[in-house]
Every structure is written in C-alpha cells, then in structure tokens.
Coordinates of N, CA and C and ligand atoms in Angstrom, one line a residue:
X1 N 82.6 98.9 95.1 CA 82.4 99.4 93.8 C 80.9 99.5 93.6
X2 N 80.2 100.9 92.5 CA 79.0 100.5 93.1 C 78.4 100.2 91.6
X3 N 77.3 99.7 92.1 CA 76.7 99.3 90.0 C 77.4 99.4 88.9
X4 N 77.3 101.5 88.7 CA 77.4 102.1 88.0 C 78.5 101.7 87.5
X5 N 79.8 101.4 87.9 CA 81.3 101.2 88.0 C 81.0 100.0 86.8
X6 N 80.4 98.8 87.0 CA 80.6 97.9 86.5 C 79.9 97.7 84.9
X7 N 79.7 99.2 84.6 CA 79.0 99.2 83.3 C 80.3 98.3 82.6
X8 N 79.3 98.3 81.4 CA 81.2 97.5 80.2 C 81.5 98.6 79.4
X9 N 82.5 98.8 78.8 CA 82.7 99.4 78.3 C 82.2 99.7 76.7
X10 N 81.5 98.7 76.1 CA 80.7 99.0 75.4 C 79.4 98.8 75.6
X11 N 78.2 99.1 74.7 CA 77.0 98.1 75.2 C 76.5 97.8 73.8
X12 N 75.9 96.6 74.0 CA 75.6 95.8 73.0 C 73.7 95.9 72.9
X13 N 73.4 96.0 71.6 CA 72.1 96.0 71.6 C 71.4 95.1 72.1
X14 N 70.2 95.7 72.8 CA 69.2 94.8 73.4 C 68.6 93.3 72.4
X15 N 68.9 92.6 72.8 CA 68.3 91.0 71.7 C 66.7 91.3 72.4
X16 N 65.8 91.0 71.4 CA 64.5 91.2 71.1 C 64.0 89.4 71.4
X17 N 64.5 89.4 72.9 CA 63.8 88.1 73.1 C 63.1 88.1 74.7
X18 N 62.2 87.5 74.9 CA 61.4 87.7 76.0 C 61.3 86.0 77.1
X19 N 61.7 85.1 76.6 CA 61.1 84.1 77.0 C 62.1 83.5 78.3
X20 N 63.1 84.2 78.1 CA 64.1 83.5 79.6 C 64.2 84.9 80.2
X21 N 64.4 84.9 81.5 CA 64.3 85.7 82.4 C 65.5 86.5 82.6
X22 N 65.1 88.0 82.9 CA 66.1 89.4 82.8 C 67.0 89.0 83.8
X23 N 68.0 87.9 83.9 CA 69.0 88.0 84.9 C 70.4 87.2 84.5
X24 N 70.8 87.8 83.3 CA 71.7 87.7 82.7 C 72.1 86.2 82.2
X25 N 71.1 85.3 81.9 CA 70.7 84.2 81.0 C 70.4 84.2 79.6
X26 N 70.3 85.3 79.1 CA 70.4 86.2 78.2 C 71.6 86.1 77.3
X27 N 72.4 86.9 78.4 CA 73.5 87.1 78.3 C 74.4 86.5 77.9
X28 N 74.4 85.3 78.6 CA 75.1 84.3 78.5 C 75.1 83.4 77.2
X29 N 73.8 83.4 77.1 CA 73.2 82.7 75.0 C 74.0 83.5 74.3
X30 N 73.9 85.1 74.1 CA 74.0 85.8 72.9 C 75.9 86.2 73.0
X31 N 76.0 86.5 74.2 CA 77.3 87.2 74.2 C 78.5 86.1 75.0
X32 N 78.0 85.4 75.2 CA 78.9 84.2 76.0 C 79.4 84.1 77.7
X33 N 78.8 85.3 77.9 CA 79.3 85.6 79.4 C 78.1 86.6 79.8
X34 N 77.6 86.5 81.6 CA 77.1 87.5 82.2 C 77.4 87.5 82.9
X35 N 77.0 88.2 84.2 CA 77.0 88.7 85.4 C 76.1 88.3 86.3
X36 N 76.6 88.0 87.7 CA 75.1 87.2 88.2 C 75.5 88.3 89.8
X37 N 74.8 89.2 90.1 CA 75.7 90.4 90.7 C 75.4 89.9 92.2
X38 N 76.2 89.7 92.8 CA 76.4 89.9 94.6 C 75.7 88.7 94.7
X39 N 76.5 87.7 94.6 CA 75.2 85.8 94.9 C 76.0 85.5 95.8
X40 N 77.3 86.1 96.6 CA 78.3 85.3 97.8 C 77.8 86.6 98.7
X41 N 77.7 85.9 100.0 CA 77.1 86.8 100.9 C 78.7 86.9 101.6
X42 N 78.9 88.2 102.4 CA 80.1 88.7 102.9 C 80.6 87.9 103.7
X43 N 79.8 87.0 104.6 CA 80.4 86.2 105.5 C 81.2 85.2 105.3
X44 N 80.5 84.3 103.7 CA 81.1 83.4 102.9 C 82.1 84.2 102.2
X45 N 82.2 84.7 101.6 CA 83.5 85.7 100.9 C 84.5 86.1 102.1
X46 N 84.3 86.4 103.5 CA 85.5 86.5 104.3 C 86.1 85.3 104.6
X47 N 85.6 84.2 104.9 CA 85.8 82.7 105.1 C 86.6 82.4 104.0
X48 N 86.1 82.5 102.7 CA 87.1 82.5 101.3 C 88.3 83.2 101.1
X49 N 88.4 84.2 101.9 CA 89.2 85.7 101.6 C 90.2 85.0 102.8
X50 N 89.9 84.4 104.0 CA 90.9 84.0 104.9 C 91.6 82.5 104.4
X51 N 90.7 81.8 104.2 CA 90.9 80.5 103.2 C 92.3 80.7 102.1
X52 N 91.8 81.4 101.3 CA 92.9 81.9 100.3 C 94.0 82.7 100.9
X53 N 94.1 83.6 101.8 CA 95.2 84.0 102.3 C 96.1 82.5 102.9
X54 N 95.9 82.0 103.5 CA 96.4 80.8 104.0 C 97.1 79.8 102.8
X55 N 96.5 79.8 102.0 CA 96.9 78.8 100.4 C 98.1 79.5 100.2
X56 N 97.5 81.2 99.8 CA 98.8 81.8 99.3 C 99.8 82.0 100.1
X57 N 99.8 82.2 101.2 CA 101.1 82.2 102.0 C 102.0 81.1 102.0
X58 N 101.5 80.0 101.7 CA 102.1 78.2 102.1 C 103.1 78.5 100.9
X59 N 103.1 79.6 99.8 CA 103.7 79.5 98.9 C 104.5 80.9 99.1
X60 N 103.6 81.6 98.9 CA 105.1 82.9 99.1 C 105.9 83.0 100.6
X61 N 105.2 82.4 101.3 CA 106.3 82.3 102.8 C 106.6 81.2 103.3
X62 N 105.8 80.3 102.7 CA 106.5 79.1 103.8 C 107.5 77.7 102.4
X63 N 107.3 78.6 101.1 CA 108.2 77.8 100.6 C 107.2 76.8 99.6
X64 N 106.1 76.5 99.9 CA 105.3 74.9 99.6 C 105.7 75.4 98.2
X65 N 105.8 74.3 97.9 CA 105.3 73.9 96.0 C 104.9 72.5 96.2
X66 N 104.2 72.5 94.5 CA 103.2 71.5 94.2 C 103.0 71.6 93.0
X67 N 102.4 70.7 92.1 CA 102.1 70.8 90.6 C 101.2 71.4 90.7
X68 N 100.3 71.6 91.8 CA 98.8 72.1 91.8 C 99.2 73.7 91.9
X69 N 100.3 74.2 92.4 CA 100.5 75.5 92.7 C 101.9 76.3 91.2
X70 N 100.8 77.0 90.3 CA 101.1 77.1 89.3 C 101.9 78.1 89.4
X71 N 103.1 78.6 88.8 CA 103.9 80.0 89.5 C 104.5 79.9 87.9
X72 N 105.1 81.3 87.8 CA 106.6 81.6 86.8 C 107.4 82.6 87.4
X73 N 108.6 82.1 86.7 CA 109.3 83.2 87.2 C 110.0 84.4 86.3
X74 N 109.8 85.8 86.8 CA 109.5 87.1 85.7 C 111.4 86.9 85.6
X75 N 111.6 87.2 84.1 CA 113.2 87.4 84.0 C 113.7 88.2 84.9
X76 N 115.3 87.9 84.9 CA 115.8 88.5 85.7 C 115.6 88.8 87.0
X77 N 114.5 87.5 87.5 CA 114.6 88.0 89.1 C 114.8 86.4 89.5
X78 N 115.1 86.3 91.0 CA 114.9 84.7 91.3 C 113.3 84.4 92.0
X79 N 112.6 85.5 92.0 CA 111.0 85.5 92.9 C 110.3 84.4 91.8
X80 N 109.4 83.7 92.4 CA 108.6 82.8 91.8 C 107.1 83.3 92.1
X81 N 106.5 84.0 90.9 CA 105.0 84.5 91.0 C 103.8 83.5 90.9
X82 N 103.3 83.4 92.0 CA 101.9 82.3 91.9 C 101.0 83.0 91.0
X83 N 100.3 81.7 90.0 CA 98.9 82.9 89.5 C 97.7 81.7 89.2
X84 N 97.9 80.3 89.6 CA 97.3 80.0 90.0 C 97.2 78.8 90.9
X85 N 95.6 78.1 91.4 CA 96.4 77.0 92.5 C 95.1 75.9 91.8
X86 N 95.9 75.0 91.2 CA 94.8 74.5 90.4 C 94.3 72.7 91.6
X87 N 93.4 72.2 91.1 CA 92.4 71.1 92.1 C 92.4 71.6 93.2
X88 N 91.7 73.2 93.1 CA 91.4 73.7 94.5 C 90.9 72.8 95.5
X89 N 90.1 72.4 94.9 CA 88.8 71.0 95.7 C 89.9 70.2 96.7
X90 N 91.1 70.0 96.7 CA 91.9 68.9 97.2 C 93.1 69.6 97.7
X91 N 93.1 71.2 98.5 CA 94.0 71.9 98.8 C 93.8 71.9 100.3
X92 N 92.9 71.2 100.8 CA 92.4 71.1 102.0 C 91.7 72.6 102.5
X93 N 91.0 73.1 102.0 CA 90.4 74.1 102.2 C 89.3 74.1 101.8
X94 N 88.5 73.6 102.8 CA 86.9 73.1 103.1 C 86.2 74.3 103.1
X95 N 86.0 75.6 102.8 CA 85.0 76.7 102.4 C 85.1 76.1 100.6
X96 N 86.3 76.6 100.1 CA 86.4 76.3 98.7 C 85.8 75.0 98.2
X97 N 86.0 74.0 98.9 CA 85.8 72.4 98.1 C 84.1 72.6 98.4
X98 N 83.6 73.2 99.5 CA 82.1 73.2 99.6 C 81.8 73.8 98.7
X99 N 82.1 74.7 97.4 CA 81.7 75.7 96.6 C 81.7 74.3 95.2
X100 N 82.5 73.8 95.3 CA 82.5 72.2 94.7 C 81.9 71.3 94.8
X101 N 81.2 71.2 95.5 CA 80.5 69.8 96.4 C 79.4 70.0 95.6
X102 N 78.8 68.5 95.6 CA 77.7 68.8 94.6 C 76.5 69.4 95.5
X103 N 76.6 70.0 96.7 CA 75.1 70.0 97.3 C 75.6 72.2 97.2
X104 N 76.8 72.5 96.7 CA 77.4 73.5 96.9 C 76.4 74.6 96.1
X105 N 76.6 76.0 96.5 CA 75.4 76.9 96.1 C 75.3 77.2 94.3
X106 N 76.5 77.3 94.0 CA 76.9 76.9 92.7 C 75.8 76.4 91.5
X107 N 75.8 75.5 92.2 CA 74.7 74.2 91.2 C 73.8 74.5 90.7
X108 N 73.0 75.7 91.7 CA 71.4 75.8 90.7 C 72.0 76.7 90.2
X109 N 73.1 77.9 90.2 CA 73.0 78.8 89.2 C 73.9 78.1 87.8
X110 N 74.7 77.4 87.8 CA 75.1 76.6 86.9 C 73.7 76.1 86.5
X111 N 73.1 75.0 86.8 CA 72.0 74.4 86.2 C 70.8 75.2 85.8
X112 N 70.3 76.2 86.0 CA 69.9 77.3 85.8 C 70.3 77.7 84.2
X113 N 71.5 78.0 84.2 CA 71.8 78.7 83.0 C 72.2 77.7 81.7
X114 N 72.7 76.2 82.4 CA 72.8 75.3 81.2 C 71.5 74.8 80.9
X115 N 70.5 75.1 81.8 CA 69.2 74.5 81.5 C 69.2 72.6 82.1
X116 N 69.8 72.2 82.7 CA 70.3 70.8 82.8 C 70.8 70.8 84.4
X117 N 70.7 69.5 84.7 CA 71.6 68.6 85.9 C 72.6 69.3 85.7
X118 N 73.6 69.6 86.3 CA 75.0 69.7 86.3 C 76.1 69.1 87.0
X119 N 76.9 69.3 86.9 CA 78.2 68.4 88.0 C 79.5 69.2 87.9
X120 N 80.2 69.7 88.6 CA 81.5 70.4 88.3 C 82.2 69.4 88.3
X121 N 83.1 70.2 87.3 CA 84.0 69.2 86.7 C 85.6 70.1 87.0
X122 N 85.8 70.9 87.1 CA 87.6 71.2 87.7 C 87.1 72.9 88.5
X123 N 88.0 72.7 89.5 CA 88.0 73.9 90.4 C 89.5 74.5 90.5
X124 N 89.5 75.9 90.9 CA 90.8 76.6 90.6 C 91.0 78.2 91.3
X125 N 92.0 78.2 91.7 CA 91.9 79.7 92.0 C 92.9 80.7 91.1
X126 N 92.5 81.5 90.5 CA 93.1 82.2 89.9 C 93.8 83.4 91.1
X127 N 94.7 83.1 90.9 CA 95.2 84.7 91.8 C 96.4 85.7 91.0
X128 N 96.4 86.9 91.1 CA 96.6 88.0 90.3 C 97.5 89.1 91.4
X129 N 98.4 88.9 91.6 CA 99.1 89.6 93.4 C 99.8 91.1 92.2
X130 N 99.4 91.7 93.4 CA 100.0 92.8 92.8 C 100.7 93.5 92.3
X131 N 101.0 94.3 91.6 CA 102.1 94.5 90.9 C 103.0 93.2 89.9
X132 N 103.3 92.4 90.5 CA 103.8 91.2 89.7 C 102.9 89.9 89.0
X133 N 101.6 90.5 89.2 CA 101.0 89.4 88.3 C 101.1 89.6 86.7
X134 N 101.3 88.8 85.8 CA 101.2 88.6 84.3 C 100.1 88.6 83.8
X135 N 99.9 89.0 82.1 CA 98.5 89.1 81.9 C 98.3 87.5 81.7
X136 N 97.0 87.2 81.5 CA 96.7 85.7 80.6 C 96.2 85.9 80.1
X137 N 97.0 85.2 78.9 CA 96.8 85.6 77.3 C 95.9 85.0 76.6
X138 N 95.2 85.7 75.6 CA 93.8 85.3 74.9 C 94.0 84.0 74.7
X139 N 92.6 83.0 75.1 CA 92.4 81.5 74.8 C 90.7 81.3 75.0
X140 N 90.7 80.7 74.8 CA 89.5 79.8 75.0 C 89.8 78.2 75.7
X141 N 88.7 78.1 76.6 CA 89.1 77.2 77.7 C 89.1 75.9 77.1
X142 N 88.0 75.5 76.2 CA 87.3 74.7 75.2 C 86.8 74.8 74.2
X143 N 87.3 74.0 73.4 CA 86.1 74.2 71.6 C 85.7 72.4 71.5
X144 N 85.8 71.9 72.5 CA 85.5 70.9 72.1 C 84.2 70.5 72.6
X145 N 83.0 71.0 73.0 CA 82.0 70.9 73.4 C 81.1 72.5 72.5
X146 N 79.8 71.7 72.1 CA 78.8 73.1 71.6 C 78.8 73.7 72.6
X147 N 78.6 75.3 72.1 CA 78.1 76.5 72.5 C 77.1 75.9 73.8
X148 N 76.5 77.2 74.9 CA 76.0 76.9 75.6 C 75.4 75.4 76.6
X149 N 77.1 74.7 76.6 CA 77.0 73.5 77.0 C 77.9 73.0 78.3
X150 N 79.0 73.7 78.7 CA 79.9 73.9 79.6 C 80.4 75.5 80.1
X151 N 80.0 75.3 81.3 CA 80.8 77.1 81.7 C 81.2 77.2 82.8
X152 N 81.5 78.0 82.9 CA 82.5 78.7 83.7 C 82.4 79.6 85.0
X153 N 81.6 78.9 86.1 CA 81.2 80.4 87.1 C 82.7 80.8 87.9
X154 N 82.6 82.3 88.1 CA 84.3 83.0 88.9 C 83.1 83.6 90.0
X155 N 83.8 83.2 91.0 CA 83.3 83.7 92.3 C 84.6 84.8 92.5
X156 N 84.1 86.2 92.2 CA 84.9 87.3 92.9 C 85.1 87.2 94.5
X157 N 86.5 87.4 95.0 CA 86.9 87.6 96.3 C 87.2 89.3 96.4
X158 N 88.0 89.6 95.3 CA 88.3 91.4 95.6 C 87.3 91.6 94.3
X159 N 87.5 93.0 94.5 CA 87.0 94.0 93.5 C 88.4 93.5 92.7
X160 N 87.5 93.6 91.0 CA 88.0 93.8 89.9 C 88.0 94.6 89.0
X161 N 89.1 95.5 88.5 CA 88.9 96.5 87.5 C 89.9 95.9 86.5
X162 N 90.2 97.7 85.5 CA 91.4 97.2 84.5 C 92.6 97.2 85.2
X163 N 92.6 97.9 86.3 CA 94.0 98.1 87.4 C 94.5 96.7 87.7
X164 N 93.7 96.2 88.4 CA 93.7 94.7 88.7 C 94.2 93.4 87.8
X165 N 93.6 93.9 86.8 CA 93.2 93.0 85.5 C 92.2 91.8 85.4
X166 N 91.3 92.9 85.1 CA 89.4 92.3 84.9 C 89.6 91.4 84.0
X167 N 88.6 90.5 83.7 CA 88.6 89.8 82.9 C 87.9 90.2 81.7
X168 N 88.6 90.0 80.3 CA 88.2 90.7 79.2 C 87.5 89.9 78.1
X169 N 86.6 89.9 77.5 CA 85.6 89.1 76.4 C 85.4 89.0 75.2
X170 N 85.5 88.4 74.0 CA 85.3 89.3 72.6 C 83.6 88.1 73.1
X171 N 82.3 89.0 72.8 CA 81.6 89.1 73.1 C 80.8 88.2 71.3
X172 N 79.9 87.1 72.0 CA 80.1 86.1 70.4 C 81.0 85.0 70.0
X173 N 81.6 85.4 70.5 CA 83.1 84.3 69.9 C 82.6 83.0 70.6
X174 N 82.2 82.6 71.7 CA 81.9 81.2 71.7 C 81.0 80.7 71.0
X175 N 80.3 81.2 69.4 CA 79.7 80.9 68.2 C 80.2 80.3 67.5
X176 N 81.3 81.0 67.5 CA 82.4 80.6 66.4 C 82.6 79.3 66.2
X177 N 83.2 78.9 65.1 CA 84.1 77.9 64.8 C 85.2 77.3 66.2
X178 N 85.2 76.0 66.4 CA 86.4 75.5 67.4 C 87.7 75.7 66.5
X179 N 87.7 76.3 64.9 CA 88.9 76.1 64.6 C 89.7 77.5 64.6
X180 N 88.8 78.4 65.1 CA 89.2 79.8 65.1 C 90.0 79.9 66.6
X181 N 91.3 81.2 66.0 CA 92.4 81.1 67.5 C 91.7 82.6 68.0
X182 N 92.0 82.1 69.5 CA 91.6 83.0 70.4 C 92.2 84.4 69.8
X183 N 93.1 84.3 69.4 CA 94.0 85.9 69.0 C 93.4 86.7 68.1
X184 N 92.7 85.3 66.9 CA 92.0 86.0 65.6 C 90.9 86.7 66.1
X185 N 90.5 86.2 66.7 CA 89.0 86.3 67.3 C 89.4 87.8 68.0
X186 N 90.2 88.1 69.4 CA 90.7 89.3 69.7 C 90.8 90.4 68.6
X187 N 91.4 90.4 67.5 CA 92.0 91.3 66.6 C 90.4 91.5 65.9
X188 N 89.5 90.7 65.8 CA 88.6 90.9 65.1 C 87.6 92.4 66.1
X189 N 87.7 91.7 67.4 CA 86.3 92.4 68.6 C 85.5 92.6 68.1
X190 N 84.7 92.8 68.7 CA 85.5 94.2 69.5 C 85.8 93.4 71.3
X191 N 86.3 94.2 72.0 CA 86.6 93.1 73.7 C 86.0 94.2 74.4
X192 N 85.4 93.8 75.0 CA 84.9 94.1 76.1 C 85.9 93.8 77.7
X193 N 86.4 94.6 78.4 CA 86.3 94.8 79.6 C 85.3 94.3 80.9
X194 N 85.5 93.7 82.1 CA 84.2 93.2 82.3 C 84.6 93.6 84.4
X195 N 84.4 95.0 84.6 CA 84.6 95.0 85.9 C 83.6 94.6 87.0
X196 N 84.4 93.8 88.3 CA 83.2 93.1 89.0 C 83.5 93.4 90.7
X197 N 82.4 93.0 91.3 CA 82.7 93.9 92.5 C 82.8 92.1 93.5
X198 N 83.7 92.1 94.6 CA 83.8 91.3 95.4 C 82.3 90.6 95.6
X199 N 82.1 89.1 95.6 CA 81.0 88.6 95.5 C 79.6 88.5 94.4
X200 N 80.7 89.1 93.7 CA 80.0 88.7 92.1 C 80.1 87.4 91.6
X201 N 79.3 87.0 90.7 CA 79.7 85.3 90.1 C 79.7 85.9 88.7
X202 N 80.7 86.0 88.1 CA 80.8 85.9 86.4 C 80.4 84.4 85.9
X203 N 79.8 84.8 84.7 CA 79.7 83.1 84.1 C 80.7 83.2 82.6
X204 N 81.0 82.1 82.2 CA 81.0 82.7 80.6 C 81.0 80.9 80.1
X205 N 80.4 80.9 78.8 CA 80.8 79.7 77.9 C 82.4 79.5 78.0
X206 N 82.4 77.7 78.0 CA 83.9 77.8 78.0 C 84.5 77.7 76.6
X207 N 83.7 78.3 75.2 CA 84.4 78.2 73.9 C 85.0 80.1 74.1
X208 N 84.3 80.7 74.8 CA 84.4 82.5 74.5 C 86.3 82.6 74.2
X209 N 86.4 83.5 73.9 CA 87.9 84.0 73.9 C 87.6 85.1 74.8
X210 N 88.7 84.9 76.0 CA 88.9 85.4 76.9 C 90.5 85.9 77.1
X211 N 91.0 86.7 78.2 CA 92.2 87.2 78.6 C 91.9 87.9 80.1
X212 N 92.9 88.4 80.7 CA 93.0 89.5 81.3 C 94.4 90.0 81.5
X213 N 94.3 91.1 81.8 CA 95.9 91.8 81.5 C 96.9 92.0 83.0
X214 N 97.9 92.5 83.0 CA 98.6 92.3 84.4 C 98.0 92.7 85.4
X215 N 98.7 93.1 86.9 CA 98.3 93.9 88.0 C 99.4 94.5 88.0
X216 N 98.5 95.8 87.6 CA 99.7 97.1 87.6 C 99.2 97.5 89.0
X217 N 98.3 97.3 89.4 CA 97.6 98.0 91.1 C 98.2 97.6 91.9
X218 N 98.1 98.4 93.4 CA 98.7 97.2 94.9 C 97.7 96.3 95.4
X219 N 96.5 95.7 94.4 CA 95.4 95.4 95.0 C 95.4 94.1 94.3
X220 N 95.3 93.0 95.3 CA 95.2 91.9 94.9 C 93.6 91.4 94.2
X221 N 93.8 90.4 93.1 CA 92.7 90.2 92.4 C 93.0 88.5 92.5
X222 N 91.4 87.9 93.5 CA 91.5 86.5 93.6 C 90.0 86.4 93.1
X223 N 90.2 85.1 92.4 CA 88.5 84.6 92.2 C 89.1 82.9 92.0
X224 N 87.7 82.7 91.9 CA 87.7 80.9 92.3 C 87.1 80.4 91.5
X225 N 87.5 79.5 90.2 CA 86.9 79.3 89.0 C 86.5 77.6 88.9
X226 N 84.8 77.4 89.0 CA 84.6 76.1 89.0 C 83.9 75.9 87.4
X227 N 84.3 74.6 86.7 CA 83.8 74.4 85.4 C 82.5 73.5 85.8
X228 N 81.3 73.7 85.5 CA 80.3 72.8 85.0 C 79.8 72.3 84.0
X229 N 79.8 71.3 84.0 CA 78.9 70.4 83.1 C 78.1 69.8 83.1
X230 N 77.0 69.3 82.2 CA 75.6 68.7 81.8 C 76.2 67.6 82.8
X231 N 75.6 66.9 83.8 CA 75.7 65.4 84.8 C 75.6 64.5 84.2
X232 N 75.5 64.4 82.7 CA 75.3 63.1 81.8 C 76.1 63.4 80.6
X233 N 77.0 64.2 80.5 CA 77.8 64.5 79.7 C 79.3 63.9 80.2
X234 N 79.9 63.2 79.3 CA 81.5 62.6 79.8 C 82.2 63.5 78.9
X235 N 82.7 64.9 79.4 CA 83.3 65.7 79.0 C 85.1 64.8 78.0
X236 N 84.9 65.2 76.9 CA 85.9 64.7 75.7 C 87.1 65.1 76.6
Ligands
NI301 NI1 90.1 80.8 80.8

C-alpha cells in the first residue's frame, strides 16, 4: 500500500501548535489516535506473520480451545469464527511476548507519546479471517482513566483497508465525558476510516470510540494489540 492510500478519509484542520514534534504526537492529543508509519521491520513482521499462522491454525485445524481463544459462532452454521486470541504474552509465542517484554521495542514509542515510564499492561491479537470475520462494534476500551493517559499501540501484520475492516475513529471522543456511549458518540462523527499498511503501529487513547466493520475480502487482517500504562499508575 503506498502513502497515498492511507490518506483518511477526511482531514481535519491543522492544530496551530508547535511544541511537540511532527510525528503524529499531535495526533494522538487532539484527535485520539495516530499513525506511527512502518516502525516493524519486515523481518520482525515475517516472524510475527509465521508466529500467528501457527496460533491460528491450533484453532481452525487442530481443534485447540481456550478462554484465551475468543471465537463465535455465525447462525446457522456449526464453524466456530476466531477473532481474537487474548494474553497473547502467554500463548507461547516468543516473537509476540517480546513485543511485551518490558525491554520490547514498544516502550519508547508508548513512553514517548504518554510522555512517562510505561509498562504494558494486556496483550492480544486481534484477527479478522476472511470473509467470515464480524464487525466490532463501537466501544471504547476505557473511560475510567483521563484522556491521554493509557493507549493502545496495533502493530499491523497485513495491510488494512475498508475491505478488510480498518479500524474506524470518531476523532475527539476520547474528550468526552466517560458517561457518553460509544454509539452516541458514532451517530454524532463524524468517523473516520483509518487505512494502514503491514508494519504500521496505530496508537489511539483508550477512552476514543472505536469499531471496525467485517471482512468482506479474501484477505486476512491480523494486528497485535498491546495496552500501556504510566509504570506508577495501578490501572482501576
Ligand atoms: Ni478496542
């Protein structure tokens, strides 16, 4: 995918501020989420991309379940759809748990953007299989922590579009009130669309109201979602 691709679908006026640096820290203050473009080098992304094949097969072919391996199943069929594999860290899959570890590459761009020490605090893989993946429906991850205080880095494994089902934003909303619902917040938007290319790291606040919609494509959409927090914060 190349740059160009990953415009958003709207654009939001330039904020008239100078003091933090043009690499979507910015972003992240005013609109709740940025883009941190191509931070996983291809070698690490193939090692992740072989890693996660292996997870997902233990489930669509070899049968495994687990509480950790999240699935539903679509009416009317008896197939059980994975969409996600949650305490990655502990799936035995030592590329992923290193993306966890606290010495993991992660950390300064987490710490970086909260301005603070950090420490992750839950790891996950979101996976999106083709054709049969479901959308996930507007929420917000947290309202129980201020604005720019916990977030969210997605390390892309594939390219992501709307085909796929990108991840989508109402852009501001982690401002908001904790008592406001993710849906209100949607109906208000405007949402942004947020296409990303393999080896991207998205960030976003974890108050934002977020979604993404199914996989109508044959193209599988995985990313790997670690939460961080302030290292002196005992998350509520
Ligand atoms: Ni979420």
């Amino acid at each position: 995918m190349t740059r160009h691709a990953r415009r958003q679908t709207e654009t939001a006026e330039a904020p008239l501020q100078t003091h933090l640096p043009d690499d979507g820290l910015q972003g992240f203050r005013t609109d709740g989420y940025a883009v941190l473009p191509q931070r996983i080098a291809e070698g690490a992304l193939e090692a992740l991309r072989a890693e996660a094949d292996g997870l997902i097969r233990r489930f669509t072919q070899d049968g495994f379940r687990s509480d950790d391996y999240w699935h539903f199943t679509p009416a009317g069929t008896h197939a059980p759809v994975l969409y996600r594999i949650h305490n990655l860290e502990s799936q035995g899959s030592p590329t992923a748990a290193r993306l966890y570890a606290d010495e993991g590459p992660l950390h300064p761009m987490a710490a970086s953007i909260l301005g603070v020490p950090v420490r992750a605090t839950a790891c996950a893989m979101i996976v999106k299989l083709p054709g049969v993946a479901a959308p996930v429906p507007w929420h917000r991850d947290r309202t129980n922590v201020p604005p720019h205080t916990v977030c969210n880095l997605s390390v892309f494994l594939d390219d992501s579009d709307g085909g796929n089902g990108c991840l989508e934003f109402v852009p501001g909303s982690h401002l908001t009130s904790g008592a406001e619902e993710a849906e209100a917040l949607q109906a208000q938007g405007p949402v942004r669309a947020l296409p990303l290319a393999a080896g991207d790291v998205a960030v976003h606040d974890v108050r934002i109201a977020h979604a993404s919609r199914r996989n109508t494509s044959p193209r599988i959409r995985r990313s790997i979602v670690i939460e961080f927090a302030p290292a002196e914060l005992e998350l509520p």
